[in-house]
XYZ file of C-alpha atoms in Angstrom:
444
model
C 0.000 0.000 0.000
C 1.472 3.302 -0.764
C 1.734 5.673 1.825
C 0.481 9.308 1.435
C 2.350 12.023 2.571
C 0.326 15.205 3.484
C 3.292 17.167 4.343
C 4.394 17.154 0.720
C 1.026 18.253 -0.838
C 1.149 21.238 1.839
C 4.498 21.961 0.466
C 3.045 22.356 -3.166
C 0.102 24.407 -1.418
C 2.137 26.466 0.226
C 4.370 26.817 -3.080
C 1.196 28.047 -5.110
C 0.379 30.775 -2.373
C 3.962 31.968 -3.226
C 2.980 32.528 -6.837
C -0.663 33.620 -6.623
C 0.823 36.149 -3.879
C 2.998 37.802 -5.760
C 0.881 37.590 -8.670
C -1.698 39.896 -6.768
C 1.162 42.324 -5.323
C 2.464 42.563 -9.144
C -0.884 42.887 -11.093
C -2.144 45.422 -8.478
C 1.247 47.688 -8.104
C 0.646 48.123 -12.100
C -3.050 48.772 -11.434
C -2.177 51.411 -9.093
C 0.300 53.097 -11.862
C -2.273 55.673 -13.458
C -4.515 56.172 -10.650
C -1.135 57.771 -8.122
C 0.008 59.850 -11.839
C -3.560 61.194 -11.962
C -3.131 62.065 -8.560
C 0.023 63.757 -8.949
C 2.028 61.377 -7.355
C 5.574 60.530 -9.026
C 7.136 57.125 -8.616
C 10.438 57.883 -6.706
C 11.750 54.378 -6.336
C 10.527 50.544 -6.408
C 11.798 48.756 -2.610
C 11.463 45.027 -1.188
C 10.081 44.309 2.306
C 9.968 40.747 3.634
C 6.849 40.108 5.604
C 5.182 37.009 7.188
C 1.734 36.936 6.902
C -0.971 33.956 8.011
C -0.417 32.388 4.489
C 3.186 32.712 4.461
C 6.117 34.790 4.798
C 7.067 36.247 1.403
C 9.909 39.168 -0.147
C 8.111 41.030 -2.535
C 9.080 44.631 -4.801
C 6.459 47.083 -4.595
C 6.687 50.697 -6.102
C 6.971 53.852 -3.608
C 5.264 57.538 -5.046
C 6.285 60.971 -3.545
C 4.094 64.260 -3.942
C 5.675 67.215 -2.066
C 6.783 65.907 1.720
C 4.158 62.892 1.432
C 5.348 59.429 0.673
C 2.445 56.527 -0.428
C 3.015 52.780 -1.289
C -0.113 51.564 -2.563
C 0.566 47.609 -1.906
C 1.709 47.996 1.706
C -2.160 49.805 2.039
C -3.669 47.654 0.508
C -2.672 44.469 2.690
C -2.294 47.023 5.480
C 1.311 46.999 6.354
C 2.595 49.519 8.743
C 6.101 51.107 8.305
C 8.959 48.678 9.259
C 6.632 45.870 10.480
C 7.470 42.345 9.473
C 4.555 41.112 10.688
C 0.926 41.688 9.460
C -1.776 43.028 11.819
C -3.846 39.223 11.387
C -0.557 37.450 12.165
C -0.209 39.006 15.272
C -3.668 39.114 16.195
C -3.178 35.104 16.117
C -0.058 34.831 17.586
C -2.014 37.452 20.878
C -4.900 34.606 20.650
C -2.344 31.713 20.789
C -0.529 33.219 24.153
C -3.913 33.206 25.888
C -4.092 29.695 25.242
C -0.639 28.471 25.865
C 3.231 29.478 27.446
C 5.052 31.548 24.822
C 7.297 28.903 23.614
C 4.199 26.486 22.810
C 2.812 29.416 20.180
C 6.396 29.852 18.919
C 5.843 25.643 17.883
C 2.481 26.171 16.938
C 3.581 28.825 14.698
C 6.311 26.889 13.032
C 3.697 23.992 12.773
C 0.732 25.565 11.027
C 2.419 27.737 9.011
C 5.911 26.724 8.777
C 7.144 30.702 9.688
C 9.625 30.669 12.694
C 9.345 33.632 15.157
C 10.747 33.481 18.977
C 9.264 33.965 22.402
C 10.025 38.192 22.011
C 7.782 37.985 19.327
C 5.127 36.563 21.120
C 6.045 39.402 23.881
C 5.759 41.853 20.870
C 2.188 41.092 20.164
C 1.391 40.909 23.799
C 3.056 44.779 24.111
C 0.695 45.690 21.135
C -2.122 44.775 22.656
C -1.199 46.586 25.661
C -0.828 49.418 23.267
C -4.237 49.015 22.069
C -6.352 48.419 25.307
C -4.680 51.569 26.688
C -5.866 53.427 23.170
C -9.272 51.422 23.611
C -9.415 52.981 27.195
C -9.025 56.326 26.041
C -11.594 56.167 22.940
C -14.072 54.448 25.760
C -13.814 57.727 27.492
C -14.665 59.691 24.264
C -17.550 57.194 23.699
C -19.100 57.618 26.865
C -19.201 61.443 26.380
C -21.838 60.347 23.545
C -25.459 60.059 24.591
C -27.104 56.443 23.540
C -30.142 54.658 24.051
C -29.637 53.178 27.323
C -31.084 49.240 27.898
C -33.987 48.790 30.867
C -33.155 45.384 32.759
C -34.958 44.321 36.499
C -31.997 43.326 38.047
C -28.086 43.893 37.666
C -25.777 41.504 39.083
C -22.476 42.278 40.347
C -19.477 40.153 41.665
C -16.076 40.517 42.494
C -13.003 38.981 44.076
C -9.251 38.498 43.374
C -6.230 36.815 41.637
C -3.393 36.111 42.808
C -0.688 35.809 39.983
C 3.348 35.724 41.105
C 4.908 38.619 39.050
C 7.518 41.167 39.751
C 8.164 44.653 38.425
C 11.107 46.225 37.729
C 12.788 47.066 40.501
C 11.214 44.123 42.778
C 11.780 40.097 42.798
C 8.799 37.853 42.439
C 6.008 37.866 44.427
C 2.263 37.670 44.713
C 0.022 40.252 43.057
C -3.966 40.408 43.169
C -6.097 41.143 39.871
C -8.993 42.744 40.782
C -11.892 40.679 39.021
C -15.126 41.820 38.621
C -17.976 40.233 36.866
C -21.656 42.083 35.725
C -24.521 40.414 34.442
C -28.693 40.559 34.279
C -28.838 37.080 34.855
C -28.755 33.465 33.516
C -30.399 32.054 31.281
C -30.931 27.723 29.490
C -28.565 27.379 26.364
C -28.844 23.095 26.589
C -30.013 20.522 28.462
C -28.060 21.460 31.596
C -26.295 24.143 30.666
C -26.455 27.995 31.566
C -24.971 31.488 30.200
C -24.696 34.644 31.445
C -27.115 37.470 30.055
C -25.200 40.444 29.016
C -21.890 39.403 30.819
C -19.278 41.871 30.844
C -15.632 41.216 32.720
C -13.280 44.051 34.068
C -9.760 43.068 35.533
C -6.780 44.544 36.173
C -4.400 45.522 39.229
C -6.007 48.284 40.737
C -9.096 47.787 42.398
C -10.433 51.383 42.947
C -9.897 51.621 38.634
C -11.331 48.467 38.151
C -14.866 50.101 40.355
C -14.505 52.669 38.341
C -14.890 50.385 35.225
C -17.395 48.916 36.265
C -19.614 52.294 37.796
C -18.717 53.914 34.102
C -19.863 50.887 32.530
C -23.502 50.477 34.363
C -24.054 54.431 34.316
C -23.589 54.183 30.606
C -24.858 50.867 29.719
C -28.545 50.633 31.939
C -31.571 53.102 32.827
C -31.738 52.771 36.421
C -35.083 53.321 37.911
C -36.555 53.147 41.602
C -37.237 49.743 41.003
C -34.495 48.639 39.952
C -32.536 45.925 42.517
C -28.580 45.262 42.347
C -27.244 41.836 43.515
C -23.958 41.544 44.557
C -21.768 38.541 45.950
C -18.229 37.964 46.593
C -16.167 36.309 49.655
C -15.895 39.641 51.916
C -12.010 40.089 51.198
C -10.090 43.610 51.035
C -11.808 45.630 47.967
C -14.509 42.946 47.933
C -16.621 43.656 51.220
C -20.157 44.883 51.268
C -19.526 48.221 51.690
C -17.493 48.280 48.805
C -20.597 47.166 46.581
C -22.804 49.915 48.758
C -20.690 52.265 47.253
C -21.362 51.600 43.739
C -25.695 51.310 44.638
C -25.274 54.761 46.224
C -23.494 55.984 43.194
C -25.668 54.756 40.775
C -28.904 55.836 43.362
C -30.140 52.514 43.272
C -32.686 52.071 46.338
C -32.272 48.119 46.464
C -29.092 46.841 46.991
C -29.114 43.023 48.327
C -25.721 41.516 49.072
C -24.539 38.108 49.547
C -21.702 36.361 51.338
C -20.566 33.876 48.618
C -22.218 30.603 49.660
C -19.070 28.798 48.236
C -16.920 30.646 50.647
C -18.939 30.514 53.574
C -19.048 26.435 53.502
C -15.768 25.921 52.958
C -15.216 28.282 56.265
C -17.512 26.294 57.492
C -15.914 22.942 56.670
C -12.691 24.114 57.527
C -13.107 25.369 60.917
C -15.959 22.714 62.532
C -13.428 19.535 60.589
C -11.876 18.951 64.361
C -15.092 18.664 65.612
C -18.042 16.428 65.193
C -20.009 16.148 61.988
C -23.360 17.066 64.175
C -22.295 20.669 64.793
C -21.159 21.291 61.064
C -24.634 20.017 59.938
C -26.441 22.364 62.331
C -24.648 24.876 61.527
C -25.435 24.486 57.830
C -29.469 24.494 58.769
C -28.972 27.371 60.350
C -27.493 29.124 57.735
C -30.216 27.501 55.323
C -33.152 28.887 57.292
C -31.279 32.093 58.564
C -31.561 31.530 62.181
C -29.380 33.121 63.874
C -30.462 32.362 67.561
C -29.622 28.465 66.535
C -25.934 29.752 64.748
C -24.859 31.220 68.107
C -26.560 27.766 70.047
C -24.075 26.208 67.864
C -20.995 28.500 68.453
C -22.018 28.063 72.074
C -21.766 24.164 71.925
C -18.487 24.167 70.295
C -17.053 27.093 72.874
C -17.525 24.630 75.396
C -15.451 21.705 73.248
C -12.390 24.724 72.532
C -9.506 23.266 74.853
C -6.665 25.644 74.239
C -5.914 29.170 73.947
C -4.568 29.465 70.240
C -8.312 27.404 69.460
C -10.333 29.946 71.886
C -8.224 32.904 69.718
C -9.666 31.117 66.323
C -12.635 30.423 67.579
C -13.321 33.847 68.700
C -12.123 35.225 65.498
C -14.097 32.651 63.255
C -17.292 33.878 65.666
C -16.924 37.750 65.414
C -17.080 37.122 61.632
C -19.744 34.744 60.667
C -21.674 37.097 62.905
C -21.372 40.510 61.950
C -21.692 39.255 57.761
C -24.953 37.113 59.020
C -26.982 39.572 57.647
C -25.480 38.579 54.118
C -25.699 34.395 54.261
C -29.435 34.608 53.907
C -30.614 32.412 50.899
C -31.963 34.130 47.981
C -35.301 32.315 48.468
C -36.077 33.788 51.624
C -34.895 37.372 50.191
C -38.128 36.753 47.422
C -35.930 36.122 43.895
C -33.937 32.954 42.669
C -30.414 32.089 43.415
C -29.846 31.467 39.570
C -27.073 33.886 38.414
C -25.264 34.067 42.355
C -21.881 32.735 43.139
C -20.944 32.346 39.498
C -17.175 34.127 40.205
C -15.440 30.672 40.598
C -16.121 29.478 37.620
C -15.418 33.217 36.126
C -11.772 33.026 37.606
C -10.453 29.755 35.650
C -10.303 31.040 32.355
C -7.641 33.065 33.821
C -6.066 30.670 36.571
C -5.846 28.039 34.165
C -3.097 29.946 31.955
C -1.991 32.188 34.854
C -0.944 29.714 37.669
C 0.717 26.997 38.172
C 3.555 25.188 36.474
C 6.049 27.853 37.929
C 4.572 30.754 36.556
C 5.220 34.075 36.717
C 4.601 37.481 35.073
C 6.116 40.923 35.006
C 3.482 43.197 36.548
C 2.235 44.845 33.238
C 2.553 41.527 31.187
C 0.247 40.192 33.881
C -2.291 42.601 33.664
C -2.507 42.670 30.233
C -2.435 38.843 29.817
C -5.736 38.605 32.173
C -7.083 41.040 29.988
C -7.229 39.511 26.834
C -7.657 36.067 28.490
C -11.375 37.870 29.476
C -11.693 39.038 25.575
C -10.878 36.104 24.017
C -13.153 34.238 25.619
C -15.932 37.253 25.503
C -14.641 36.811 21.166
C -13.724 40.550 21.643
C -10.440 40.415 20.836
C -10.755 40.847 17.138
C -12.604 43.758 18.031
C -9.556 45.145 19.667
C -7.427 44.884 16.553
C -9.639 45.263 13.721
C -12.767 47.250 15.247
C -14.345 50.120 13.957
C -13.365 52.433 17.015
C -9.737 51.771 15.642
C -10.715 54.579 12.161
C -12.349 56.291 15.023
C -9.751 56.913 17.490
C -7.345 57.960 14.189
C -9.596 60.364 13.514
C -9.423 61.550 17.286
C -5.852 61.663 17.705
C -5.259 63.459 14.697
C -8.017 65.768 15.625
C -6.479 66.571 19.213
C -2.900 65.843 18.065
C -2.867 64.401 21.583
C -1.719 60.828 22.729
C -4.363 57.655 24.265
C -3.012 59.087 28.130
C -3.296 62.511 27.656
C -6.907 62.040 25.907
C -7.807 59.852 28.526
C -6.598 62.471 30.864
C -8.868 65.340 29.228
C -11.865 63.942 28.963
C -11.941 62.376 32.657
C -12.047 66.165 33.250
C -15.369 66.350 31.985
C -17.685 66.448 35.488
C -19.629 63.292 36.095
C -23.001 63.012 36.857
C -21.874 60.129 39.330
C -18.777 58.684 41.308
C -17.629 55.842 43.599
C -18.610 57.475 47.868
C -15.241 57.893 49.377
C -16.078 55.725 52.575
C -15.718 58.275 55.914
C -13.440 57.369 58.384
C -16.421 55.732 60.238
C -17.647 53.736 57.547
C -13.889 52.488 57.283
C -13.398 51.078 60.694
C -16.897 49.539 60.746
C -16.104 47.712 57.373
C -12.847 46.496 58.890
C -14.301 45.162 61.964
C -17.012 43.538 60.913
C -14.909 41.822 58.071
C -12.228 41.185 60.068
């Protein structure tokens, strides 16, 4: 039996790209002849470039045309080549979707696999940097965008949730160490996609390092995004950690002047505090304490604590108990079950899930980041898997934002700067010095 080889064919494939390639670059430089003379143009010189492109990497001749100070080359436009790039913008908008998948040496094989073009690990780092460049540029034309009035969408019920990640990264002038991504996750609910499957309504993700930007985010994004009315009611969840507590998420309700604000201690969180602290003792007391919980009652919660008090036989345990106590306490308020609140508990306690998109490329196997690659990496982790991240390359804001910084002659900070002058109608309650020391204590 004879044995086909695939590779071969490819080889032939890849051999007629070659030629139908620079077929097109030839046919169209000629093309391009009368209409750049018409135009006044005068053909100063004709230049190679090599460039690697999803289909290949190919040298080609194209023909470059002068008129006064202003130089045009008609082929680079028209397969949108940049000055000095050896790389096209789709080649490295698939080399910034590979590293979201995979460690930067695996996309420099995958490269060389699929389309037999070798780049290195910088290169991957290259594409990475550009779309650092182009989420802060997408920042500053979201500002812009926001200053536009639009129709804005009526929904019953927001949902908000936050909570962190911790990545090991290190800046410049530090060694490695832990660093939390703010995540925060909005929604209007859930609703069936399969047999026993769910999605997110209207899910939108904001992460980055800074939590009091990423609040911001989000407050920008619900201001400009819903109507809020009187009877409108914001959920929130998340485990009660620093920049994640409930007064946190009263902030953004007072904000946005929403008069129902219900928040919830992430069930998730609270069992496995549960779990972990009542493990030495017997499974009787862990049970009770989960009815409790399940029909908020908190006389029978401290009838439990009380029981186990009595069991505590040393003082490091009385110090944990006490502290495990003061807590589940003070946040009892927020363990009540959405049932007995009057709504469902589909769409709560969904951040877990949320987070492994990102943990899953971001931890483990001796990992670590520098601080902005980190940032940046969990940020097109969140729109690849939104399928926004072709938006952030090829989108129509990009002609927009052009248009803008030509206009202003100003760069994405300092338009970002200028137009977060512009006096908001809302912003995030700086907590008093009151409000701070109760939110400490009672989540301490």
């Amino acid at each position: 039996m004879t044995t086909f080889d695939e590779r071969e064919l490819k080889e032939q494939l890849f051999e007629q790209n070659a030629i139908n390639f620079y077929d097109f670059v030839t046919k169209y430089d000629d093309q391009m002849v009368p209409v750049m003379k018409a135009r006044g143009y005068t053909c100063v010189h004709s230049m190679e470039r090599t460039v690697a492109f999803t289909f290949g990497e190919f040298t080609f001749r194209r023909r470059r045309w002068k008129k006064g100070d202003k130089w045009v080359v008609p082929v680079d436009e028209k397969l949108g080549l940049k000055k000095n790039v050896r790389f096209s913008w789709e080649f490295m908008y698939q080399i910034a979707r590979l590293s979201t998948m995979m460690p930067y040496d695996k996309v420099t094989q995958v490269i060389q696999l699929t389309y037999h073009i070798t780049i290195t690990k910088p290169t991957v780092v290259q594409a990475v940097k550009l779309c650092d460049k182009l989420l802060e540029e997408r920042a500053a034309y979201r500002f812009y965008e926001e200053s536009i009035n639009r129709d804005k969408q009526k929904v019953d019920v927001i949902y908000i949730e936050g909570d962190g990640v911790m990545v090991k990264a290190r800046d410049v002038d530090t060694d490695n160490r832990h660093y939390d991504l703010s995540h925060f996750v909005v929604h209007t609910g859930s609703h069936k996609v399969g047999s026993n499957r769910f999605e997110l309504k209207d899910k939108k993700e904001f992460v980055a390092l800074d939590n009091r930007l990423v609040r911001e985010q989000v407050l920008d994004y619900l201001y400009n995004t819903y109507e809020i009315t009187d009877q409108t009611l914001l959920i929130t969840n998340s485990d009660g950690g620093h920049g994640y507590t409930p007064y946190i998420f009263k902030e953004i309700a007072k904000a946005l002047k929403i008069k129902r604000h219900e928040h919830f201690w992430d069930e998730y969180h609270v069992n496995q505090k549960l779990k972990k602290f009542f493990k030495p003792y017997s499974e009787e007391l862990l049970d009770r304490a989960f009815q409790a919980i399940k029909q908020h009652d908190k006389g029978k919660l401290r009838t439990v604590l009380d029981t186990t008090e009595a069991l505590v036989l040393t003082e490091e345990e009385l110090e944990a108990f006490e502290d495990f106590k003061r807590k589940l306490l003070n946040n009892f308020q927020y363990t009540k079950p959405a049932e007995l609140r009057g709504f469902s508990h589909a769409g709560i306690g969904i951040m877990e899930s949320q987070h492994r998109k990102i943990t899953y490329r971001m931890k483990k196997r001796g990992m670590y980041w520098t601080v902005w690659g980190a940032e940046t990496m969990s940020q097109i982790i969140v729109l690849s898997y939104e399928d926004k991240l072709r938006d952030l390359f090829f989108g129509s804001w990009r002609e927009d934002y052009e248009k803008l910084v030509e206009l202003e002659s100003l760069s994405a900070g300092a338009i970002k700067i200028k137009l977060n002058q512009i006096k908001r109608e809302y912003s995030l309650h700086k907590l008093s010095k009151k409000e701070s020391l109760r939110a400490f204590w009672l989540n301490k």
